Short mmCIF file of C-alpha atoms and ligand atoms in Angstrom, two decimals:
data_model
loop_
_atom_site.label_atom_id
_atom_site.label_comp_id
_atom_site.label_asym_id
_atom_site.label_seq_id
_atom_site.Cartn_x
_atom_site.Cartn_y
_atom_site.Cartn_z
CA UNK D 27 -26.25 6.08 16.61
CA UNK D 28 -22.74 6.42 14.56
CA UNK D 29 -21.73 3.64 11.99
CA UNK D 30 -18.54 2.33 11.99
CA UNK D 31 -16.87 0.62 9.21
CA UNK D 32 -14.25 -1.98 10.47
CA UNK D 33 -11.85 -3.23 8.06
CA UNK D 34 -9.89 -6.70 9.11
CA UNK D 35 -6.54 -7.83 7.62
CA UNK D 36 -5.38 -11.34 6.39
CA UNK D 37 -3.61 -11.90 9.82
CA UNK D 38 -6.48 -10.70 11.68
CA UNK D 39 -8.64 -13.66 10.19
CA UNK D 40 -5.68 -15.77 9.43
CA UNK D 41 -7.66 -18.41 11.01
CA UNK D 42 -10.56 -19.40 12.68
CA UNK D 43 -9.74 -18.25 16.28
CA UNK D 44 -8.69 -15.14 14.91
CA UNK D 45 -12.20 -14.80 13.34
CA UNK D 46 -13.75 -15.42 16.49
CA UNK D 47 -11.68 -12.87 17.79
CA UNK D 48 -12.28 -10.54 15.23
CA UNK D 49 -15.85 -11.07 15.78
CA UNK D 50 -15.36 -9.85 19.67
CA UNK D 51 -13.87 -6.33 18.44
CA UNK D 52 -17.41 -6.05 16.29
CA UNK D 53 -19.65 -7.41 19.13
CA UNK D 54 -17.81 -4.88 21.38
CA UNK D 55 -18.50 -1.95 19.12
CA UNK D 56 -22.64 -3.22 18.86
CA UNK D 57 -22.34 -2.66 22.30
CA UNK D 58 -20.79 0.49 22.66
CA UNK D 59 -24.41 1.71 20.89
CA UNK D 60 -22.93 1.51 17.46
CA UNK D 61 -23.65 -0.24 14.23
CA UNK D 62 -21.16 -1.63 11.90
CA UNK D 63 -20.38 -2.83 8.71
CA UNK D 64 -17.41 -5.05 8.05
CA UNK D 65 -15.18 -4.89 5.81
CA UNK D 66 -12.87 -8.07 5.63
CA UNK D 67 -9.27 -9.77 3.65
CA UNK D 68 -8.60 -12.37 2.86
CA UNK D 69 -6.78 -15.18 5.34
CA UNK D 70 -3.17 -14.43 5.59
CA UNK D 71 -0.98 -16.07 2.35
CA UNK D 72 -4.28 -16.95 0.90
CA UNK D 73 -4.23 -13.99 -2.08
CA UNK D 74 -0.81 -15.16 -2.55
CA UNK D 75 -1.35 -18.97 -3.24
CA UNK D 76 -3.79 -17.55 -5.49
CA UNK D 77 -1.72 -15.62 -7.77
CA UNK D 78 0.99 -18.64 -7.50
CA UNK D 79 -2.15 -20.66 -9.02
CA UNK D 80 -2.82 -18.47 -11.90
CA UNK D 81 1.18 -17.50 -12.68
CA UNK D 82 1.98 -21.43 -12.93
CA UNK D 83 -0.52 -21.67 -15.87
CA UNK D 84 0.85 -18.39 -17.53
CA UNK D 85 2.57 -15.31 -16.68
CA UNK D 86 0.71 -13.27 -19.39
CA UNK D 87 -2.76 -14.41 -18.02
CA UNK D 88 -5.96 -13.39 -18.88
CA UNK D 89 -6.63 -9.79 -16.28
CA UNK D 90 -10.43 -11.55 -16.12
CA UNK D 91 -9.98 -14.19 -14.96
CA UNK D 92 -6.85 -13.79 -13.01
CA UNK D 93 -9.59 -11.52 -10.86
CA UNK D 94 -11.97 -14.38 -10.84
CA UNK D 95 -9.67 -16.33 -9.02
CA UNK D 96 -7.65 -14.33 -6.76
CA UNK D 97 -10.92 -12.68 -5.67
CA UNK D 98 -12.16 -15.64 -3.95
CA UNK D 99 -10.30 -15.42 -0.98
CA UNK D 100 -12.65 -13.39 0.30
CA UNK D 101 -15.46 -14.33 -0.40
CA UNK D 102 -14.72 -17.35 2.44
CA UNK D 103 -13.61 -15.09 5.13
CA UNK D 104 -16.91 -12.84 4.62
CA UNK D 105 -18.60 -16.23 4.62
CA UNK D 106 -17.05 -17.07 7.62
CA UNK D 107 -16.74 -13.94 9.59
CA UNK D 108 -20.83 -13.66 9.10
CA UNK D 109 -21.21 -17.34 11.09
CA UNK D 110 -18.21 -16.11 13.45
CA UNK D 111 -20.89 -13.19 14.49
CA UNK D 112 -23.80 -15.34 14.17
CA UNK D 113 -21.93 -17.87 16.62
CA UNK D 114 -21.82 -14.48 19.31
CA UNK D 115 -25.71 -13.94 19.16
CA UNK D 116 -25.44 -11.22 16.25
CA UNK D 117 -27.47 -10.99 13.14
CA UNK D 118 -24.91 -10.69 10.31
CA UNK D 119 -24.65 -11.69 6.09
CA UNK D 120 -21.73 -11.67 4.00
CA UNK D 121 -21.82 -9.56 0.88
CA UNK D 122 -20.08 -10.16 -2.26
CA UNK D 123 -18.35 -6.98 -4.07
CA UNK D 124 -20.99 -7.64 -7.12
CA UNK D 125 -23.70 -8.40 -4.65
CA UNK D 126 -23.45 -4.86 -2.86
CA UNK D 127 -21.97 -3.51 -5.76
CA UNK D 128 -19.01 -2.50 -5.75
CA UNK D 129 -19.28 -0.93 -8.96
CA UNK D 130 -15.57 -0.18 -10.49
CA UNK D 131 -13.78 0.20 -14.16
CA UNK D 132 -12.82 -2.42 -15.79
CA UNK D 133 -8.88 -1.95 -14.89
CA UNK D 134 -8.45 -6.17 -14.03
CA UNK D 135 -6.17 -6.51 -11.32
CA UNK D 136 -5.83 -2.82 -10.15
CA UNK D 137 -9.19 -1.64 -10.91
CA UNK D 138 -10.64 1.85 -9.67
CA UNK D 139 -14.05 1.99 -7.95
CA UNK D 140 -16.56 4.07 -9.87
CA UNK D 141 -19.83 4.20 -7.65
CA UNK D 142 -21.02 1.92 -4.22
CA UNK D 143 -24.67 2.06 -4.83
CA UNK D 144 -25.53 1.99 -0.64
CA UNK D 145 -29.09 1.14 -0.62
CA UNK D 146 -29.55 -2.74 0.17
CA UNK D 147 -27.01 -2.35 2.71
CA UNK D 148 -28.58 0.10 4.17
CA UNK D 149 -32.24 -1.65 4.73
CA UNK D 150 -29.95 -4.33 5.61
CA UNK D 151 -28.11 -2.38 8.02
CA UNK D 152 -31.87 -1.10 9.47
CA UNK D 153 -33.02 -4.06 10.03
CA UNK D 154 -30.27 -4.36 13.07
CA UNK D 155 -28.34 -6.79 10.04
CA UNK D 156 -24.37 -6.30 10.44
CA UNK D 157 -22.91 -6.65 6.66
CA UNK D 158 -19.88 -8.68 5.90
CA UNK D 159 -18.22 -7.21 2.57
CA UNK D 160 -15.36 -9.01 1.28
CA UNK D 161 -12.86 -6.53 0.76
CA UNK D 162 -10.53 -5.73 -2.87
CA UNK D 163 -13.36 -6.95 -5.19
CA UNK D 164 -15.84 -5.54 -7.04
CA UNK D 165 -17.58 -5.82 -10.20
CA UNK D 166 -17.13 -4.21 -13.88
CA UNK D 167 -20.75 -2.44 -15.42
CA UNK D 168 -20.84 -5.80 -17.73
CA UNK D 169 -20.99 -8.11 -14.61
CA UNK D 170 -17.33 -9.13 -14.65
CA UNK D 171 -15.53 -9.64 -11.37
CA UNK D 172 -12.57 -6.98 -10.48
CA UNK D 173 -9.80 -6.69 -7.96
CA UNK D 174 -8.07 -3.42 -6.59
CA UNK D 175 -4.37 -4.15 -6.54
CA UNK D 176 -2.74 -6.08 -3.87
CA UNK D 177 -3.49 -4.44 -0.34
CA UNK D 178 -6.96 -3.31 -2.12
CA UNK D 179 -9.27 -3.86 1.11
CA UNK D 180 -8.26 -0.85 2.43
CA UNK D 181 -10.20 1.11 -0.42
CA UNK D 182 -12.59 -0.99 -0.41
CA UNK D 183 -13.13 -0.46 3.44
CA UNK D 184 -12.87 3.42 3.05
CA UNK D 185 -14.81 3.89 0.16
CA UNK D 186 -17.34 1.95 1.88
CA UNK D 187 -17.52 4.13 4.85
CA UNK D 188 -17.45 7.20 2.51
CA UNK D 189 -20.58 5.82 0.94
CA UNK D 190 -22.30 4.64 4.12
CA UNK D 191 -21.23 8.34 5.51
CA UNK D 192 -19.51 6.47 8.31
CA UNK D 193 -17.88 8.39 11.28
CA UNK D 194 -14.63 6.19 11.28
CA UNK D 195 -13.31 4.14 9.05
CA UNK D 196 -10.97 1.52 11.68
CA UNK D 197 -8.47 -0.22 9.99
CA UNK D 198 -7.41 -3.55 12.13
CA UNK D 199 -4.09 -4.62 11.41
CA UNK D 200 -1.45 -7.19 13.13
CA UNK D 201 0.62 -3.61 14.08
CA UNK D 202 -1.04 -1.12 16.60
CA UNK D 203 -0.73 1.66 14.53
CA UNK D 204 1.30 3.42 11.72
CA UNK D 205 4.98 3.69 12.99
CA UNK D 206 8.07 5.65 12.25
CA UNK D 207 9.46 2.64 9.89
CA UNK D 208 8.05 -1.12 9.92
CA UNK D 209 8.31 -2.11 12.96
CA UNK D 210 8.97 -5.61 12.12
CA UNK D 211 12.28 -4.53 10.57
CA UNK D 212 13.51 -1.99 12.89
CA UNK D 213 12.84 -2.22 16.16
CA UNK D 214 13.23 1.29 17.69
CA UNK D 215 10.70 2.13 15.69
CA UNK D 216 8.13 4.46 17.27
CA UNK D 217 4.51 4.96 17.00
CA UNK D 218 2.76 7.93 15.55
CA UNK D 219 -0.40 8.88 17.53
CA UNK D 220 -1.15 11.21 14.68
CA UNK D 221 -0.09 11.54 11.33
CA UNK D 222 -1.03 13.90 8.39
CA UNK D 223 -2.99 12.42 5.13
CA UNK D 224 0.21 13.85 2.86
CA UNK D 225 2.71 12.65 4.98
CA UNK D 226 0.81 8.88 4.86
CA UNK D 227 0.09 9.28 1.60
CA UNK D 228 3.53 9.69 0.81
CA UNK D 229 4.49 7.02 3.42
CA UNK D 230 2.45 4.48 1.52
CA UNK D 231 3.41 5.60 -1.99
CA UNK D 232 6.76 4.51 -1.17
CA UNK D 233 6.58 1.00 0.51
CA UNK D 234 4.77 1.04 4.13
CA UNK D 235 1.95 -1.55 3.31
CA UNK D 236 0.41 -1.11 5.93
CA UNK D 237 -2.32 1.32 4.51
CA UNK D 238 -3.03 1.20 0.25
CA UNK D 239 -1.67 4.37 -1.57
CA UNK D 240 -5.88 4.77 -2.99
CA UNK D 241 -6.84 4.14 0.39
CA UNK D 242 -5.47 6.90 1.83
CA UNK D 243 -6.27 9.18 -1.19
CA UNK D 244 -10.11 8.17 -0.68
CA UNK D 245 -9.75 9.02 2.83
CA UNK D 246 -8.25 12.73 1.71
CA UNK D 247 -10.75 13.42 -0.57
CA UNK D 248 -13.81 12.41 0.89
CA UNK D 249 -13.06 13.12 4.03
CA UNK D 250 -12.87 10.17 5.97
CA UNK D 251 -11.67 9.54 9.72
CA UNK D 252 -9.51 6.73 9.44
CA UNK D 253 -8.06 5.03 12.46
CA UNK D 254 -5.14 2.25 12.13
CA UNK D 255 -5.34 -0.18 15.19
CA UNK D 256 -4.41 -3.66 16.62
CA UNK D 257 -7.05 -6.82 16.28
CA UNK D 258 -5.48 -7.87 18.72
CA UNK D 259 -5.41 -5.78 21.37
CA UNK D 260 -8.08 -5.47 23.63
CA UNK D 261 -9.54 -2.40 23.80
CA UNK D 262 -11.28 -0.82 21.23
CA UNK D 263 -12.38 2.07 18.84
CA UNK D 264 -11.48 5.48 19.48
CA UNK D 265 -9.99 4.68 23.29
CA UNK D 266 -7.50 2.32 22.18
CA UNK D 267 -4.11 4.79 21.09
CA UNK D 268 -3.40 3.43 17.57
CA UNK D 269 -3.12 6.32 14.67
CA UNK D 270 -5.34 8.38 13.32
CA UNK D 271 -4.55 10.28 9.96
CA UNK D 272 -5.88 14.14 10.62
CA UNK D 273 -5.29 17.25 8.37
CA UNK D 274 -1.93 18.36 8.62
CA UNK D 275 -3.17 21.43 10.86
CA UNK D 276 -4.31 19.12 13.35
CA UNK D 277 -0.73 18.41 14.47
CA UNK D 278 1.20 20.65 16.59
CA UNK D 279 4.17 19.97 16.30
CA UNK D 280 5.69 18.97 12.99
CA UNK D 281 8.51 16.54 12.71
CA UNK D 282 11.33 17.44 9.97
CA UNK D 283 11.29 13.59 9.24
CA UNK D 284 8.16 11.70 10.55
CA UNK D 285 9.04 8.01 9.03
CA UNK D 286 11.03 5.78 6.55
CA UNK D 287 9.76 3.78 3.90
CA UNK D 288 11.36 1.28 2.16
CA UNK D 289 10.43 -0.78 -1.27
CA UNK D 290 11.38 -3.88 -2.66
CA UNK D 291 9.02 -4.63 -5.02
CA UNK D 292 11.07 -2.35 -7.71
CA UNK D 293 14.02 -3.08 -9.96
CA UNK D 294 16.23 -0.57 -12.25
CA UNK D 295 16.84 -0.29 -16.17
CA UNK D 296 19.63 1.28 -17.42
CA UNK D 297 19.89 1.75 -21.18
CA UNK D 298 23.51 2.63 -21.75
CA UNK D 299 24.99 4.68 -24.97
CA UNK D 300 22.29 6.26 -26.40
CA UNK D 301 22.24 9.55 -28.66
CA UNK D 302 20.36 12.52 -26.86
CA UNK D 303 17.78 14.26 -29.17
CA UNK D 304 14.65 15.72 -28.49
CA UNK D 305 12.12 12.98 -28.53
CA UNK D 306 14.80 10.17 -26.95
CA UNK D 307 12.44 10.56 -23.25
CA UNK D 308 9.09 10.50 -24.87
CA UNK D 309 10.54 7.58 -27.28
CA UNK D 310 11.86 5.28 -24.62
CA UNK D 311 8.94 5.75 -21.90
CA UNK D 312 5.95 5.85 -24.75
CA UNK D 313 6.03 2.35 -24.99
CA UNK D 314 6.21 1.47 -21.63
CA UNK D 315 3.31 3.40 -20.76
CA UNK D 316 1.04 1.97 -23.75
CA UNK D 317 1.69 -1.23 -21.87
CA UNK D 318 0.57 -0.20 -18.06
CA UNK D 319 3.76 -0.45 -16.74
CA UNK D 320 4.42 2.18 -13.92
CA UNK D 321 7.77 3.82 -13.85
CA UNK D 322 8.92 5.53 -11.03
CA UNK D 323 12.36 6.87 -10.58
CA UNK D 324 14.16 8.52 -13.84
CA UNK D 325 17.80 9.29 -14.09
CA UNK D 326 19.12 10.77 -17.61
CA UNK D 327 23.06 11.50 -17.49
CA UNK D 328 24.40 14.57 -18.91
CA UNK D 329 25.16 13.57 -22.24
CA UNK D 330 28.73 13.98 -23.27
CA UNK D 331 31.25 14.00 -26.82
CA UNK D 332 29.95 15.81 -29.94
CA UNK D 333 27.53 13.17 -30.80
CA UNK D 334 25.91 14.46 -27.32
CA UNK D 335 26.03 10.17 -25.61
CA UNK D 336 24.04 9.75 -22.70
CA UNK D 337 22.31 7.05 -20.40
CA UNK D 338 18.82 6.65 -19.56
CA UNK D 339 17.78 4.78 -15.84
CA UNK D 340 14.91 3.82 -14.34
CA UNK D 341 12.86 1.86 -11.96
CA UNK D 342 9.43 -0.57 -13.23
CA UNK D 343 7.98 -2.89 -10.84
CA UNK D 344 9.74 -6.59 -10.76
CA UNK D 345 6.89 -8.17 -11.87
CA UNK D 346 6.74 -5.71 -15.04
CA UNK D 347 10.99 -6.74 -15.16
CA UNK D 348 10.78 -9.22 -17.76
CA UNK D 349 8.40 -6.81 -19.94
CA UNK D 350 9.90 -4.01 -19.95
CA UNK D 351 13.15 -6.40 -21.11
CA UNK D 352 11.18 -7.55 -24.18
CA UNK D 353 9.94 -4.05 -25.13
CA UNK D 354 13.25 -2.41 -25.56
CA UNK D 355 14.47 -5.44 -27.22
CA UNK D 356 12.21 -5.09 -29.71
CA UNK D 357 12.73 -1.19 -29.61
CA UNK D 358 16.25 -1.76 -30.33
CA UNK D 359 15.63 -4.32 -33.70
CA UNK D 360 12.87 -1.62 -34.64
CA UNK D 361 15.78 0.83 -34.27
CA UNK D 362 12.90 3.17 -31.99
CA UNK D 363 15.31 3.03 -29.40
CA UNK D 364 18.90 2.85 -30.59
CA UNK D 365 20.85 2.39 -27.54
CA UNK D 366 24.58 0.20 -26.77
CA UNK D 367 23.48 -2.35 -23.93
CA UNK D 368 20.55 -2.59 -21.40
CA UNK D 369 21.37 -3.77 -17.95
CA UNK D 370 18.92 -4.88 -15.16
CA UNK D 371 18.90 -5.01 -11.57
CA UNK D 372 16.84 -6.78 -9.15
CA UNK D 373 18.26 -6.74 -5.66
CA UNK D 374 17.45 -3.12 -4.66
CA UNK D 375 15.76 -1.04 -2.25
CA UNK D 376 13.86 1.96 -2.41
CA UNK D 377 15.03 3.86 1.15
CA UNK D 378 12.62 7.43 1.52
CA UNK D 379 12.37 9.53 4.41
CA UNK D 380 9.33 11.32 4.52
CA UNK D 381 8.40 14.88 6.64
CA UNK D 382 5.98 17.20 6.01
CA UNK D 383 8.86 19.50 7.90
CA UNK D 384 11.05 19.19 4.75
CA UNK D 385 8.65 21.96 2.78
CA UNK D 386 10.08 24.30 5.29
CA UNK D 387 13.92 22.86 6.44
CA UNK D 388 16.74 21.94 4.12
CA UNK D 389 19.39 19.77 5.42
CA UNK D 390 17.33 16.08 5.40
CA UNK D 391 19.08 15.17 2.28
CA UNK D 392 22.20 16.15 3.10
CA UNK D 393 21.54 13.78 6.43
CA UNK D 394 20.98 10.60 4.00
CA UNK D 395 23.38 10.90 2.08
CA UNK D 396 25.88 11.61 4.78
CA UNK D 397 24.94 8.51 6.89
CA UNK D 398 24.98 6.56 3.95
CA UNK D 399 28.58 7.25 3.26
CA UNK D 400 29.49 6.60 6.55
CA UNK D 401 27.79 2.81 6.68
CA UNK D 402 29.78 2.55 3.21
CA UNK D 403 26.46 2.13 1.44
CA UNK D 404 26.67 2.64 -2.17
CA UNK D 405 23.87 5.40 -3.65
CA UNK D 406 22.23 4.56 -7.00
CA UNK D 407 19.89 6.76 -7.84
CA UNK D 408 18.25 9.55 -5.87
CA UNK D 409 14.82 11.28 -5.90
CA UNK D 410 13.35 13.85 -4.01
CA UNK D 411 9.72 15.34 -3.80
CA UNK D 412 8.37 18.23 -1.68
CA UNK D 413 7.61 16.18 1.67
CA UNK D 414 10.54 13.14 0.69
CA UNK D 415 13.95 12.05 -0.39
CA UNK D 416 14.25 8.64 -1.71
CA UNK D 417 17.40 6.82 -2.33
CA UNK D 418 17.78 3.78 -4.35
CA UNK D 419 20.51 1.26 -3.07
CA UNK D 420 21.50 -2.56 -2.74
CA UNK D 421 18.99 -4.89 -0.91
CA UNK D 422 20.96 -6.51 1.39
CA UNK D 423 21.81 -3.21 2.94
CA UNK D 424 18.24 -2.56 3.84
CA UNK D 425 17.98 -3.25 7.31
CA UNK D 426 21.35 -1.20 7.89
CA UNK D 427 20.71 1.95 6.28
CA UNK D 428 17.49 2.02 8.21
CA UNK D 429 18.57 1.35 11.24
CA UNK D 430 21.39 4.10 10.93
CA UNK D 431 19.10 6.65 9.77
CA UNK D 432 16.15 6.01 11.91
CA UNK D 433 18.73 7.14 14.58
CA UNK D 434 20.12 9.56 12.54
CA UNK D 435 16.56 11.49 11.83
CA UNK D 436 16.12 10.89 15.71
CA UNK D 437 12.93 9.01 15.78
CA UNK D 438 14.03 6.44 18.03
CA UNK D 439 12.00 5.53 20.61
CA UNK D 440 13.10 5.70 24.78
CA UNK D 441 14.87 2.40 25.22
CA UNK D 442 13.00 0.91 28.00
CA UNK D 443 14.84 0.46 31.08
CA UNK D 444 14.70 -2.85 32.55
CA UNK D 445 13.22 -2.52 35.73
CA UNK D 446 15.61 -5.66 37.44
CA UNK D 447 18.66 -3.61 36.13
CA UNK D 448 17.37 0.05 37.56
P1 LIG X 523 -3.23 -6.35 6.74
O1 LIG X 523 -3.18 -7.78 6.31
O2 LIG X 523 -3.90 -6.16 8.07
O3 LIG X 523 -3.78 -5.46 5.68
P2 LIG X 523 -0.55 -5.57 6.03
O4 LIG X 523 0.45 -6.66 6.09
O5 LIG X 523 -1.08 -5.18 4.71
O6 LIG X 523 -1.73 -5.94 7.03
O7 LIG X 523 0.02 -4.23 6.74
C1 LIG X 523 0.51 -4.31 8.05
C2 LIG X 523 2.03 -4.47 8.01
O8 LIG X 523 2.59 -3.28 7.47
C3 LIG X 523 2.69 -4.61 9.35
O9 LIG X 523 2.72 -5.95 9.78
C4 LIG X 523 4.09 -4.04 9.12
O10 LIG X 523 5.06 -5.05 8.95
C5 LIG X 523 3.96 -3.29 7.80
N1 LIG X 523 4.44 -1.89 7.86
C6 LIG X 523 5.26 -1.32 6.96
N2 LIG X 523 5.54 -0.07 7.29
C7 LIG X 523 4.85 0.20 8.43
C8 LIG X 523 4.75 1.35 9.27
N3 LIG X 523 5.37 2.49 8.98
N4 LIG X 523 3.95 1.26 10.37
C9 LIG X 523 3.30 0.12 10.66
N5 LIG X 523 3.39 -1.00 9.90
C10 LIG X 523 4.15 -0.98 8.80
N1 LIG X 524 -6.26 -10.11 -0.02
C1 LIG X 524 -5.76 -9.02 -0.82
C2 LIG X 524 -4.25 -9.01 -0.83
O1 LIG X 524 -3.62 -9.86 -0.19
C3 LIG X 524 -6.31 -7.70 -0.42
C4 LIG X 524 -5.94 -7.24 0.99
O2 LIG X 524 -5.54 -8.05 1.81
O3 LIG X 524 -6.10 -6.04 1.26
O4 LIG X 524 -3.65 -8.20 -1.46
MG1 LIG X 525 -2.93 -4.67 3.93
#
């Protein structure tokens, strides 16, 4: 008998008929000879309203308690998906993330799991029990309540079959599978039967949600089948063709460019007029990073003139925007940072292609940049890594630089010929 972890997404229980449909997917597996543990979100826009709660009391909340609250959003759909099974004849209890536990560190709001203790579940899961863990929660070694970044059920669903020693880790989503670019926003957009960890990994670093960055890292590390698939659909498990992320010598045929990403949740910095000596990098990001805040892409110019000027760019997270504002303020009256003006930006996009093909085949680049020019799109800043190229430009030219170079790289799928007009 194989255990299956199932992992279900806010849509997929966005309400109660989707529960009860949700439910079906798990009776269905039961019956296929299999036992499962569930791994569940919560209710689509519910995590959301939560954070709205705790950011209208105080943007500079407490991490604790911010996690006390926007953890409880699952706690009713694992309440609820338990009776949903119940209601279909099958023996099932929620879990809570301290109740398993879901042991992590005490990173509030984007904490790391440490250790998933598995024995409870697993007389529960012996005694013919089907366990209902709310997903993205877990619980610090001093009995405080944790969260693991927005999108966290994923690693909590993987990291739960890695524990359990599951064969397959499926991922239900509201999308049948990873796709070339978010199908939502472009819709030639094709699906990828297979795709390799890296090249998801990378994916998901750069903006497609629909797998966590640690998820996928779990999954490469501990060696986890994971399957992303449709709740609603109706077939299931390994027959129904969603995606499954293999080892990158699994796939035949490699694709210079297998997707596009994109990213709004960053904006830039640009600290203008500000005298290169060694130290000025280590002095402008130090204090960023004693304060958590991530920053991704970095852009220094040449500096110029005898007194060696230059300008320093980068991109923080939006929400860490008004932070990062106040810190070189500060750094500037300290004189720590001596620079002439700071400028911000907020309506950008983060554009990557992504290929494991690029390691081997120059040119992709080149590509961007050329079809950029073309749509008249306006580069900002431009990173590349081994397996990606990103490009930072305005956000109201998302959906058209996409479009252009989801063409461009080919990965268009076969319109579908109308079969009145044939
Ligand atoms: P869930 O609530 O099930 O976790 P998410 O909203 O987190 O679902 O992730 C699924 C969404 O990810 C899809 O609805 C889709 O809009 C988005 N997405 C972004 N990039 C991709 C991609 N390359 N392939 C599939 N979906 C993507
Ligand atoms: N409910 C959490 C969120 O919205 C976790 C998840 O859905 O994966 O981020
Ligand atoms: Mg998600």
């Amino acid at each position: 008998m194989s255990l299956i972890v199932q992992k279900f997404g806010g849509t997929s229980v966005g309400d109660i008929d989707r529960i009860l449909r949700a439910a079906q997917k798990t009776k269905a597996e039961i019956e296929r000879g299999n036992q499962v543990a569930v791994v569940v979100s919560a209710m689509s826009g519910v995590t959301n309203q939560l954070v709205e709660y705790c950011d209208a009391i105080t943007a500079n909340h407490d991490s604790r308690e911010y996690d006390s609250v926007v953890a409880s959003g699952e706690q009713v759909t694992a309440g609820l998906f338990a009776l949903a099974l119940q209601a279909h004849g099958i023996k099932a209890r929620s879990w809570l993330g301290w109740q398993v536990p879901i042991l992590t560190d005490m990173q509030h709001g984007r904490a790391r799991i440490v250790d998933i203790p598995t024995e409870e579940l697993n007389v529960s899961i012996a005694n013919g029990e089907v366990p209902i863990i709310a997903g993205f929660q877990g619980r610090t070694e001093d009995w405080r309540v944790t969260t693991l970044g927005r999108g966290g059920s994923d690693t909590s669903a993987v990291a739960l079959a890695a524990a359990l020693r599951a064969e397959r880790c499926d991922i239900y989503t509201d999308v049948d599978g990873v796709y070339t670019t978010d199908p939502r926003v472009v819709s030639r957009a094709r699906k990828i039967p297979r795709i390799a960890f890296e090249e998801m990994l990378e994916m998901a670093s750069v903006g497609a949600k629909v797998l966590q960055v640690r998820s996928v890292t779990m999954a490469m590390r501990h060696r986890v089948h994971v399957q992303v698939l449709s709740t609603f659909a109706d077939e299931i498990g390994s027959d129904l063709p969603g995606t499954l992320i293999v080892d990158e010598d699994e796939i035949m045929e490699k694709a210079l460019v297998s997707g596009l990403a994109f990213s709004r949740d960053d904006a830039k910095v640009t600290l203008e007029g500000i005298h290169n000596a060694p130290g000025l990098a280590a002095a402008i990001f130090r204090p960023l990073s004693d304060a958590g805040i991530i920053v991704d892409m970095i852009v220094q110019d040449v500096a110029t003139g005898n007194d060696a000027i230059t300008n320093m760019t980068f991109t923080v997270g939006k929400r860490d925007l008004a932070q990062t504002i106040r810190i070189f303020e500060k750094a500037k009256s300290d004189k720590t940072v001596d620079y002439r003006a700071m400028y911000s930006e907020n309506d950008i996009v983060k554009i990557s292609a992504i290929g494991v093909g690029m390691k081997t085949h120059s040119g992709v680049a080149l590509k961007m940049f050329e079809v950029l020019a073309e749509k008249g799109i306006n580069i900002e800043v431009i990173s590349t890594s081994e397996i990606k190229v990103s490009v930072l430009i305005k956000d109201e030219y998302t959906e058209l630089a996409l479009r252009a170079l989801h063409t461009a790289y080919g990965l268009d799928a076969e319109e579908k010929i109308d079969a009145a007009q044939a």
